[in-house]
Structures are given as C-alpha cells and as structure tokens.
Amino acid sequence: MDIRGMTSIKKIFSERRAGDRKRNHAMWFLPLLFAAAALTLYLLPAAELGDKNISIRTLEVPEFPIIVVLEQDKGTITSAWLRTPAGARKLDQLDGLSFISSDPVISKVDQDSKNDLLWRLSFTNLEGEGVHLWIGMTTWAPRVFIASTPFQYTRWHALPAKVEVPKGTSIYIAPAAPFYRMLDKQYSGKDSYSFIYTIMLTPEGPAFVPVPSVYKQLAILLKAGMHGETSPKKRLAYVRMLTEFNRLAEGKAPQADTLLNFPLEKLDTLTWKR
C-alpha cells in the first residue's frame, strides 16, 4: 500500500473518532439541558409564564406605515398603542373596550399625488358605549393626527337604509341630538335619533365638513322616522335636526348648536421627516 492509501485510512479513522466524541458529548450534555430548563420553569413566577387568554391583535391599512396594536384579555383591551415612524403613542382611551370595526377612507388632501388616510376604528363595552378612534395621515409633510369621539348605539344603527357617501367622506353618528336651548335635555340612546356629522380629512386633521348630498339623504330618512314619535319634546328636537339637515343639504353653513355639540377631541399630532 502506498503513502496516499495509508493517509486516507488514517483520515477515515480520525473522522470516526471525532464523531464518537461528539455523540458522547451530546449524550452527556442533553440531560443537563433538560434539567436546567425544568428548573427555570419551576422558578419563574406564574405571571411570566404567560396567560392563555392574552392575545395581541394588530390593525393596519396597506400602504400606510402606521399600526394599531391591541393587547387583549378575552377580547377586552388591556393595553393599546399606535406605532408610527415618529414613535409609539399609548392609547389609554381604549382600555376596557372591545374592538368592533375598522373603516379606512382614502383621499388626497395635501400637496403631493400620494393617497392620504382617514381611519375610523370603533370600540365599545358591554353596555354599548365606547369610542371612535380617528387617525388621519398626510404624506407630503408626514403627519399623523389622533382624535376621538364618543360612541353609543342609537336608532340610526338599527335603520336598514344605506346612505351613499362620496369618496373621502366618513359618517359619524353622534350619541345624542344637540342640546337645543328650548329643550331641557339631550335625547340619546337606542330609542332616539341623534345628529350625524360628515367627517373628512383636512390638512389640519379630521374635521366636520358638511357634504350636501349626504344631508339630503339624511333629511329624507329622519322625516320618515320621526312620524311615529309621540313625545312632544323629542319630536321638537327632531324638527330642529331636520331643519339643520335641510340647511346643510342646501350648502349652508352649520348653525352654532350643531358646532357646539360636535364632540371631537383632538388627542395628539405626530410628525417625522420623509
């Protein structure tokens, strides 16, 4: 046998001995690994092991770099955040509520050709009361607007009719009719019609922008729905609302009562560089 053959045989035996050493090392190491893992699990507090009821839900709109992150316990929000290129913003208003729906509306409101976003997210509790979260984003000078409005079910929600809205418009059903000076209370809840606002994204954020075509439809629906109302004061509130719907349908400016009762709360504005 020549030198090359002997060298090959030595190489084979050397590789076999190395493989045996690795297997022996693994057999010695694995029991220690399992023991260490078991000890770690035993020592960890129960809270750190994780709750099977806790879940993470993310909400986003394709094309836009913003994400709403919800930590939920059996469907109830325990923590909520809005993540943006400008950083994260905690949304304490959503704690204790449950997610209902997401309604993104696309439009162009700033100085570039890119789409801008008006995003309404709805949340409620077991009593049917909650919050609409409004997120607006413009792209030319990147900016995110955060606002909220109260949410409550009204007679409008049970109405089977569908209202057609133009592109870039979102409908907001307020919890109550405006507090008109001639009345001693606001009428709200499942047994009452309330005021409806048309919301659009502007360069300054989400805002009430009357859309005549929408108020023409709402005037017809309210006129039909108020016929069966037997309460004189509630009927008077509906007459005032119907008068305002007709004014807005004609392109006239909203009256003071309508503006004063618009319950939009601006929460924050986040900006960053492109």
PDB file of N, CA and C in Angstrom, residues 144-224:
ATOM      1  N   VAL A 144     -49.337  62.440  11.458  1.00  0.00           N
ATOM      2  CA  VAL A 144     -50.456  61.612  11.910  1.00  0.00           C
ATOM      3  C   VAL A 144     -51.248  62.384  12.950  1.00  0.00           C
ATOM      4  N   PHE A 145     -52.545  62.497  12.715  1.00  0.00           N
ATOM      5  CA  PHE A 145     -53.458  63.169  13.635  1.00  0.00           C
ATOM      6  C   PHE A 145     -54.251  62.096  14.387  1.00  0.00           C
ATOM      7  N   ILE A 146     -54.388  62.267  15.690  1.00  0.00           N
ATOM      8  CA  ILE A 146     -55.141  61.324  16.516  1.00  0.00           C
ATOM      9  C   ILE A 146     -56.261  62.075  17.217  1.00  0.00           C
ATOM     10  N   ALA A 147     -57.486  61.581  17.074  1.00  0.00           N
ATOM     11  CA  ALA A 147     -58.644  62.217  17.710  1.00  0.00           C
ATOM     12  C   ALA A 147     -59.626  61.133  18.139  1.00  0.00           C
ATOM     13  N   SER A 148     -60.591  61.511  18.955  1.00  0.00           N
ATOM     14  CA  SER A 148     -61.601  60.551  19.399  1.00  0.00           C
ATOM     15  C   SER A 148     -62.959  61.227  19.503  1.00  0.00           C
ATOM     16  N   THR A 149     -63.992  60.414  19.373  1.00  0.00           N
ATOM     17  CA  THR A 149     -65.367  60.858  19.591  1.00  0.00           C
ATOM     18  C   THR A 149     -66.086  59.775  20.383  1.00  0.00           C
ATOM     19  N   PRO A 150     -67.066  60.141  21.200  1.00  0.00           N
ATOM     20  CA  PRO A 150     -67.824  59.120  21.939  1.00  0.00           C
ATOM     21  C   PRO A 150     -68.703  58.296  21.016  1.00  0.00           C
ATOM     22  N   PHE A 151     -68.904  57.048  21.395  1.00  0.00           N
ATOM     23  CA  PHE A 151     -69.742  56.139  20.619  1.00  0.00           C
ATOM     24  C   PHE A 151     -70.873  55.604  21.489  1.00  0.00           C
ATOM     25  N   GLN A 152     -72.063  55.546  20.899  1.00  0.00           N
ATOM     26  CA  GLN A 152     -73.217  54.947  21.570  1.00  0.00           C
ATOM     27  C   GLN A 152     -74.227  54.541  20.499  1.00  0.00           C
ATOM     28  N   TYR A 153     -74.859  53.395  20.699  1.00  0.00           N
ATOM     29  CA  TYR A 153     -75.866  52.945  19.728  1.00  0.00           C
ATOM     30  C   TYR A 153     -77.106  53.850  19.804  1.00  0.00           C
ATOM     31  N   THR A 154     -77.668  54.182  18.636  1.00  0.00           N
ATOM     32  CA  THR A 154     -78.884  54.993  18.548  1.00  0.00           C
ATOM     33  C   THR A 154     -79.858  54.323  17.581  1.00  0.00           C
ATOM     34  N   ARG A 155     -80.969  54.988  17.342  1.00  0.00           N
ATOM     35  CA  ARG A 155     -81.946  54.431  16.390  1.00  0.00           C
ATOM     36  C   ARG A 155     -81.393  54.367  14.980  1.00  0.00           C
ATOM     37  N   TRP A 156     -80.405  55.225  14.669  1.00  0.00           N
ATOM     38  CA  TRP A 156     -79.806  55.181  13.337  1.00  0.00           C
ATOM     39  C   TRP A 156     -79.137  53.832  13.072  1.00  0.00           C
ATOM     40  N   HIS A 157     -78.552  53.237  14.099  1.00  0.00           N
ATOM     41  CA  HIS A 157     -77.830  51.977  13.904  1.00  0.00           C
ATOM     42  C   HIS A 157     -78.765  50.815  13.558  1.00  0.00           C
ATOM     43  N   ALA A 158     -80.025  50.935  13.963  1.00  0.00           N
ATOM     44  CA  ALA A 158     -80.990  49.878  13.661  1.00  0.00           C
ATOM     45  C   ALA A 158     -81.696  50.094  12.331  1.00  0.00           C
ATOM     46  N   LEU A 159     -81.434  51.238  11.690  1.00  0.00           N
ATOM     47  CA  LEU A 159     -82.107  51.572  10.435  1.00  0.00           C
ATOM     48  C   LEU A 159     -81.504  50.748   9.296  1.00  0.00           C
ATOM     49  N   PRO A 160     -82.324  50.053   8.516  1.00  0.00           N
ATOM     50  CA  PRO A 160     -81.781  49.217   7.435  1.00  0.00           C
ATOM     51  C   PRO A 160     -81.309  50.020   6.217  1.00  0.00           C
ATOM     52  N   ALA A 161     -81.658  51.299   6.150  1.00  0.00           N
ATOM     53  CA  ALA A 161     -81.296  52.111   4.973  1.00  0.00           C
ATOM     54  C   ALA A 161     -79.792  52.340   4.908  1.00  0.00           C
ATOM     55  N   LYS A 162     -79.286  52.477   3.694  1.00  0.00           N
ATOM     56  CA  LYS A 162     -77.865  52.743   3.473  1.00  0.00           C
ATOM     57  C   LYS A 162     -77.700  54.140   2.881  1.00  0.00           C
ATOM     58  N   VAL A 163     -76.770  54.900   3.447  1.00  0.00           N
ATOM     59  CA  VAL A 163     -76.502  56.252   2.974  1.00  0.00           C
ATOM     60  C   VAL A 163     -75.269  56.224   2.070  1.00  0.00           C
ATOM     61  N   GLU A 164     -75.402  56.772   0.872  1.00  0.00           N
ATOM     62  CA  GLU A 164     -74.281  56.841  -0.065  1.00  0.00           C
ATOM     63  C   GLU A 164     -73.442  58.078   0.243  1.00  0.00           C
ATOM     64  N   VAL A 165     -72.140  57.872   0.403  1.00  0.00           N
ATOM     65  CA  VAL A 165     -71.250  58.997   0.710  1.00  0.00           C
ATOM     66  C   VAL A 165     -70.182  59.106  -0.377  1.00  0.00           C
ATOM     67  N   PRO A 166     -69.772  60.323  -0.733  1.00  0.00           N
ATOM     68  CA  PRO A 166     -68.720  60.485  -1.740  1.00  0.00           C
ATOM     69  C   PRO A 166     -67.363  60.044  -1.206  1.00  0.00           C
ATOM     70  N   LYS A 167     -66.433  59.823  -2.108  1.00  0.00           N
ATOM     71  CA  LYS A 167     -65.089  59.378  -1.736  1.00  0.00           C
ATOM     72  C   LYS A 167     -64.437  60.383  -0.788  1.00  0.00           C
ATOM     73  N   GLY A 168     -63.750  59.856   0.220  1.00  0.00           N
ATOM     74  CA  GLY A 168     -63.060  60.707   1.173  1.00  0.00           C
ATOM     75  C   GLY A 168     -63.910  61.138   2.347  1.00  0.00           C
ATOM     76  N   THR A 169     -65.160  60.653   2.431  1.00  0.00           N
ATOM     77  CA  THR A 169     -66.085  61.068   3.495  1.00  0.00           C
ATOM     78  C   THR A 169     -66.384  59.900   4.427  1.00  0.00           C
ATOM     79  N   SER A 170     -66.417  60.185   5.709  1.00  0.00           N
ATOM     80  CA  SER A 170     -66.810  59.200   6.704  1.00  0.00           C
ATOM     81  C   SER A 170     -67.998  59.735   7.489  1.00  0.00           C
ATOM     82  N   ILE A 171     -68.866  58.842   7.887  1.00  0.00           N
ATOM     83  CA  ILE A 171     -70.062  59.217   8.647  1.00  0.00           C
ATOM     84  C   ILE A 171     -69.813  59.013  10.142  1.00  0.00           C
ATOM     85  N   TYR A 172     -70.171  60.021  10.936  1.00  0.00           N
ATOM     86  CA  TYR A 172     -70.100  59.872  12.389  1.00  0.00           C
ATOM     87  C   TYR A 172     -71.479  60.086  12.994  1.00  0.00           C
ATOM     88  N   ILE A 173     -72.017  59.041  13.608  1.00  0.00           N
ATOM     89  CA  ILE A 173     -73.307  59.122  14.297  1.00  0.00           C
ATOM     90  C   ILE A 173     -73.034  59.510  15.745  1.00  0.00           C
ATOM     91  N   ALA A 174     -73.354  60.736  16.107  1.00  0.00           N
ATOM     92  CA  ALA A 174     -73.125  61.217  17.469  1.00  0.00           C
ATOM     93  C   ALA A 174     -74.042  60.481  18.449  1.00  0.00           C
ATOM     94  N   PRO A 175     -73.693  60.430  19.726  1.00  0.00           N
ATOM     95  CA  PRO A 175     -74.539  59.721  20.701  1.00  0.00           C
ATOM     96  C   PRO A 175     -75.888  60.385  20.945  1.00  0.00           C
ATOM     97  N   ALA A 176     -76.006  61.701  20.663  1.00  0.00           N
ATOM     98  CA  ALA A 176     -77.219  62.417  21.047  1.00  0.00           C
ATOM     99  C   ALA A 176     -77.571  63.500  20.041  1.00  0.00           C
ATOM    100  N   ALA A 177     -78.801  63.958  20.151  1.00  0.00           N
ATOM    101  CA  ALA A 177     -79.199  65.159  19.421  1.00  0.00           C
ATOM    102  C   ALA A 177     -78.562  66.363  20.108  1.00  0.00           C
ATOM    103  N   PRO A 178     -78.322  67.450  19.389  1.00  0.00           N
ATOM    104  CA  PRO A 178     -77.750  68.641  20.039  1.00  0.00           C
ATOM    105  C   PRO A 178     -78.614  69.121  21.203  1.00  0.00           C
ATOM    106  N   PHE A 179     -77.972  69.801  22.145  1.00  0.00           N
ATOM    107  CA  PHE A 179     -78.703  70.338  23.286  1.00  0.00           C
ATOM    108  C   PHE A 179     -79.299  71.688  22.886  1.00  0.00           C
ATOM    109  N   TYR A 180     -80.495  71.625  22.306  1.00  0.00           N
ATOM    110  CA  TYR A 180     -81.148  72.848  21.855  1.00  0.00           C
ATOM    111  C   TYR A 180     -81.673  73.645  23.055  1.00  0.00           C
ATOM    112  N   ARG A 181     -81.580  74.944  22.964  1.00  0.00           N
ATOM    113  CA  ARG A 181     -81.877  75.805  24.109  1.00  0.00           C
ATOM    114  C   ARG A 181     -83.325  75.710  24.589  1.00  0.00           C
ATOM    115  N   MET A 182     -84.241  75.372  23.695  1.00  0.00           N
ATOM    116  CA  MET A 182     -85.641  75.314  24.092  1.00  0.00           C
ATOM    117  C   MET A 182     -86.002  73.996  24.793  1.00  0.00           C
ATOM    118  N   LEU A 183     -85.040  73.061  24.850  1.00  0.00           N
ATOM    119  CA  LEU A 183     -85.300  71.758  25.467  1.00  0.00           C
ATOM    120  C   LEU A 183     -84.550  71.649  26.786  1.00  0.00           C
ATOM    121  N   ASP A 184     -85.041  70.776  27.678  1.00  0.00           N
ATOM    122  CA  ASP A 184     -84.412  70.638  28.989  1.00  0.00           C
ATOM    123  C   ASP A 184     -83.418  69.484  29.046  1.00  0.00           C
ATOM    124  N   LYS A 185     -83.216  68.758  27.936  1.00  0.00           N
ATOM    125  CA  LYS A 185     -82.287  67.626  27.941  1.00  0.00           C
ATOM    126  C   LYS A 185     -81.853  67.286  26.522  1.00  0.00           C
ATOM    127  N   GLN A 186     -80.795  66.469  26.453  1.00  0.00           N
ATOM    128  CA  GLN A 186     -80.386  65.892  25.179  1.00  0.00           C
ATOM    129  C   GLN A 186     -80.996  64.513  25.057  1.00  0.00           C
ATOM    130  N   TYR A 187     -81.441  64.185  23.860  1.00  0.00           N
ATOM    131  CA  TYR A 187     -82.020  62.867  23.644  1.00  0.00           C
ATOM    132  C   TYR A 187     -80.975  61.960  23.010  1.00  0.00           C
ATOM    133  N   SER A 188     -80.763  60.810  23.662  1.00  0.00           N
ATOM    134  CA  SER A 188     -79.722  59.904  23.210  1.00  0.00           C
ATOM    135  C   SER A 188     -80.146  58.452  23.446  1.00  0.00           C
ATOM    136  N   GLY A 189     -79.318  57.527  22.961  1.00  0.00           N
ATOM    137  CA  GLY A 189     -79.564  56.118  23.212  1.00  0.00           C
ATOM    138  C   GLY A 189     -80.295  55.416  22.082  1.00  0.00           C
ATOM    139  N   LYS A 190     -80.583  54.128  22.305  1.00  0.00           N
ATOM    140  CA  LYS A 190     -81.158  53.276  21.270  1.00  0.00           C
ATOM    141  C   LYS A 190     -82.561  53.706  20.841  1.00  0.00           C
ATOM    142  N   ASP A 191     -83.249  54.474  21.683  1.00  0.00           N
ATOM    143  CA  ASP A 191     -84.622  54.876  21.363  1.00  0.00           C
ATOM    144  C   ASP A 191     -84.703  56.270  20.767  1.00  0.00           C
ATOM    145  N   SER A 192     -83.559  56.851  20.420  1.00  0.00           N
ATOM    146  CA  SER A 192     -83.567  58.220  19.910  1.00  0.00           C
ATOM    147  C   SER A 192     -82.708  58.345  18.651  1.00  0.00           C
ATOM    148  N   TYR A 193     -83.121  59.237  17.768  1.00  0.00           N
ATOM    149  CA  TYR A 193     -82.254  59.647  16.663  1.00  0.00           C
ATOM    150  C   TYR A 193     -81.282  60.699  17.194  1.00  0.00           C
ATOM    151  N   SER A 194     -80.102  60.710  16.626  1.00  0.00           N
ATOM    152  CA  SER A 194     -79.083  61.671  17.052  1.00  0.00           C
ATOM    153  C   SER A 194     -78.571  62.428  15.831  1.00  0.00           C
ATOM    154  N   PHE A 195     -77.699  63.389  16.077  1.00  0.00           N
ATOM    155  CA  PHE A 195     -77.151  64.153  14.954  1.00  0.00           C
ATOM    156  C   PHE A 195     -76.071  63.337  14.256  1.00  0.00           C
ATOM    157  N   ILE A 196     -75.960  63.535  12.954  1.00  0.00           N
ATOM    158  CA  ILE A 196     -74.946  62.844  12.163  1.00  0.00           C
ATOM    159  C   ILE A 196     -74.032  63.874  11.515  1.00  0.00           C
ATOM    160  N   TYR A 197     -72.736  63.648  11.659  1.00  0.00           N
ATOM    161  CA  TYR A 197     -71.726  64.554  11.112  1.00  0.00           C
ATOM    162  C   TYR A 197     -70.966  63.855   9.976  1.00  0.00           C
ATOM    163  N   THR A 198     -70.669  64.596   8.938  1.00  0.00           N
ATOM    164  CA  THR A 198     -69.813  64.082   7.874  1.00  0.00           C
ATOM    165  C   THR A 198     -68.377  64.535   8.167  1.00  0.00           C
ATOM    166  N   ILE A 199     -67.479  63.573   8.274  1.00  0.00           N
ATOM    167  CA  ILE A 199     -66.094  63.840   8.658  1.00  0.00           C
ATOM    168  C   ILE A 199     -65.182  63.638   7.444  1.00  0.00           C
ATOM    169  N   MET A 200     -64.264  64.567   7.250  1.00  0.00           N
ATOM    170  CA  MET A 200     -63.275  64.454   6.184  1.00  0.00           C
ATOM    171  C   MET A 200     -61.900  64.799   6.753  1.00  0.00           C
ATOM    172  N   LEU A 201     -60.869  64.298   6.090  1.00  0.00           N
ATOM    173  CA  LEU A 201     -59.501  64.667   6.470  1.00  0.00           C
ATOM    174  C   LEU A 201     -59.147  65.984   5.812  1.00  0.00           C
ATOM    175  N   THR A 202     -58.619  66.906   6.594  1.00  0.00           N
ATOM    176  CA  THR A 202     -58.142  68.198   6.098  1.00  0.00           C
ATOM    177  C   THR A 202     -56.648  68.297   6.411  1.00  0.00           C
ATOM    178  N   PRO A 203     -55.944  69.292   5.881  1.00  0.00           N
ATOM    179  CA  PRO A 203     -54.528  69.447   6.232  1.00  0.00           C
ATOM    180  C   PRO A 203     -54.287  69.642   7.732  1.00  0.00           C
ATOM    181  N   GLU A 204     -55.330  69.998   8.473  1.00  0.00           N
ATOM    182  CA  GLU A 204     -55.217  70.183   9.924  1.00  0.00           C
ATOM    183  C   GLU A 204     -55.744  68.979  10.702  1.00  0.00           C
ATOM    184  N   GLY A 205     -56.142  67.915   9.999  1.00  0.00           N
ATOM    185  CA  GLY A 205     -56.630  66.723  10.673  1.00  0.00           C
ATOM    186  C   GLY A 205     -58.094  66.431  10.375  1.00  0.00           C
ATOM    187  N   PRO A 206     -58.675  65.397  11.005  1.00  0.00           N
ATOM    188  CA  PRO A 206     -60.098  65.087  10.814  1.00  0.00           C
ATOM    189  C   PRO A 206     -60.970  66.252  11.273  1.00  0.00           C
ATOM    190  N   ALA A 207     -62.009  66.555  10.475  1.00  0.00           N
ATOM    191  CA  ALA A 207     -62.858  67.708  10.806  1.00  0.00           C
ATOM    192  C   ALA A 207     -64.262  67.483  10.262  1.00  0.00           C
ATOM    193  N   PHE A 208     -65.219  68.200  10.845  1.00  0.00           N
ATOM    194  CA  PHE A 208     -66.600  68.197  10.359  1.00  0.00           C
ATOM    195  C   PHE A 208     -66.674  69.074   9.111  1.00  0.00           C
ATOM    196  N   VAL A 209     -66.955  68.442   7.979  1.00  0.00           N
ATOM    197  CA  VAL A 209     -67.106  69.152   6.701  1.00  0.00           C
ATOM    198  C   VAL A 209     -68.462  68.752   6.125  1.00  0.00           C
ATOM    199  N   PRO A 210     -69.475  69.623   6.161  1.00  0.00           N
ATOM    200  CA  PRO A 210     -70.804  69.262   5.661  1.00  0.00           C
ATOM    201  C   PRO A 210     -70.776  68.867   4.182  1.00  0.00           C
ATOM    202  N   VAL A 211     -71.414  67.752   3.871  1.00  0.00           N
ATOM    203  CA  VAL A 211     -71.500  67.257   2.490  1.00  0.00           C
ATOM    204  C   VAL A 211     -72.978  67.291   2.094  1.00  0.00           C
ATOM    205  N   PRO A 212     -73.392  68.230   1.254  1.00  0.00           N
ATOM    206  CA  PRO A 212     -74.822  68.395   0.938  1.00  0.00           C
ATOM    207  C   PRO A 212     -75.518  67.123   0.464  1.00  0.00           C
ATOM    208  N   SER A 213     -74.878  66.317  -0.381  1.00  0.00           N
ATOM    209  CA  SER A 213     -75.538  65.116  -0.906  1.00  0.00           C
ATOM    210  C   SER A 213     -75.878  64.128   0.204  1.00  0.00           C
ATOM    211  N   VAL A 214     -75.065  64.075   1.223  1.00  0.00           N
ATOM    212  CA  VAL A 214     -75.323  63.170   2.349  1.00  0.00           C
ATOM    213  C   VAL A 214     -76.493  63.691   3.176  1.00  0.00           C
ATOM    214  N   TYR A 215     -76.545  65.005   3.421  1.00  0.00           N
ATOM    215  CA  TYR A 215     -77.610  65.556   4.258  1.00  0.00           C
ATOM    216  C   TYR A 215     -78.966  65.543   3.550  1.00  0.00           C
ATOM    217  N   LYS A 216     -78.970  65.521   2.245  1.00  0.00           N
ATOM    218  CA  LYS A 216     -80.235  65.335   1.526  1.00  0.00           C
ATOM    219  C   LYS A 216     -80.831  63.969   1.852  1.00  0.00           C
ATOM    220  N   GLN A 217     -79.983  62.945   1.866  1.00  0.00           N
ATOM    221  CA  GLN A 217     -80.449  61.599   2.192  1.00  0.00           C
ATOM    222  C   GLN A 217     -80.876  61.497   3.654  1.00  0.00           C
ATOM    223  N   LEU A 218     -80.094  62.106   4.554  1.00  0.00           N
ATOM    224  CA  LEU A 218     -80.416  62.039   5.974  1.00  0.00           C
ATOM    225  C   LEU A 218     -81.719  62.764   6.293  1.00  0.00           C
ATOM    226  N   ALA A 219     -81.993  63.854   5.603  1.00  0.00           N
ATOM    227  CA  ALA A 219     -83.241  64.585   5.827  1.00  0.00           C
ATOM    228  C   ALA A 219     -84.449  63.725   5.476  1.00  0.00           C
ATOM    229  N   ILE A 220     -84.342  62.987   4.375  1.00  0.00           N
ATOM    230  CA  ILE A 220     -85.450  62.099   3.965  1.00  0.00           C
ATOM    231  C   ILE A 220     -85.663  60.994   5.003  1.00  0.00           C
ATOM    232  N   LEU A 221     -84.581  60.404   5.479  1.00  0.00           N
ATOM    233  CA  LEU A 221     -84.682  59.314   6.446  1.00  0.00           C
ATOM    234  C   LEU A 221     -85.232  59.800   7.781  1.00  0.00           C
ATOM    235  N   LEU A 222     -84.763  60.954   8.254  1.00  0.00           N
ATOM    236  CA  LEU A 222     -85.239  61.471   9.534  1.00  0.00           C
ATOM    237  C   LEU A 222     -86.706  61.871   9.451  1.00  0.00           C
ATOM    238  N   LYS A 223     -87.106  62.464   8.347  1.00  0.00           N
ATOM    239  CA  LYS A 223     -88.512  62.877   8.182  1.00  0.00           C
ATOM    240  C   LYS A 223     -89.434  61.674   8.241  1.00  0.00           C
ATOM    241  N   ALA A 224     -88.979  60.566   7.634  1.00  0.00           N
ATOM    242  CA  ALA A 224     -89.798  59.345   7.671  1.00  0.00           C
ATOM    243  C   ALA A 224     -89.798  58.721   9.065  1.00  0.00           C
TER     244      ALA A 224
END
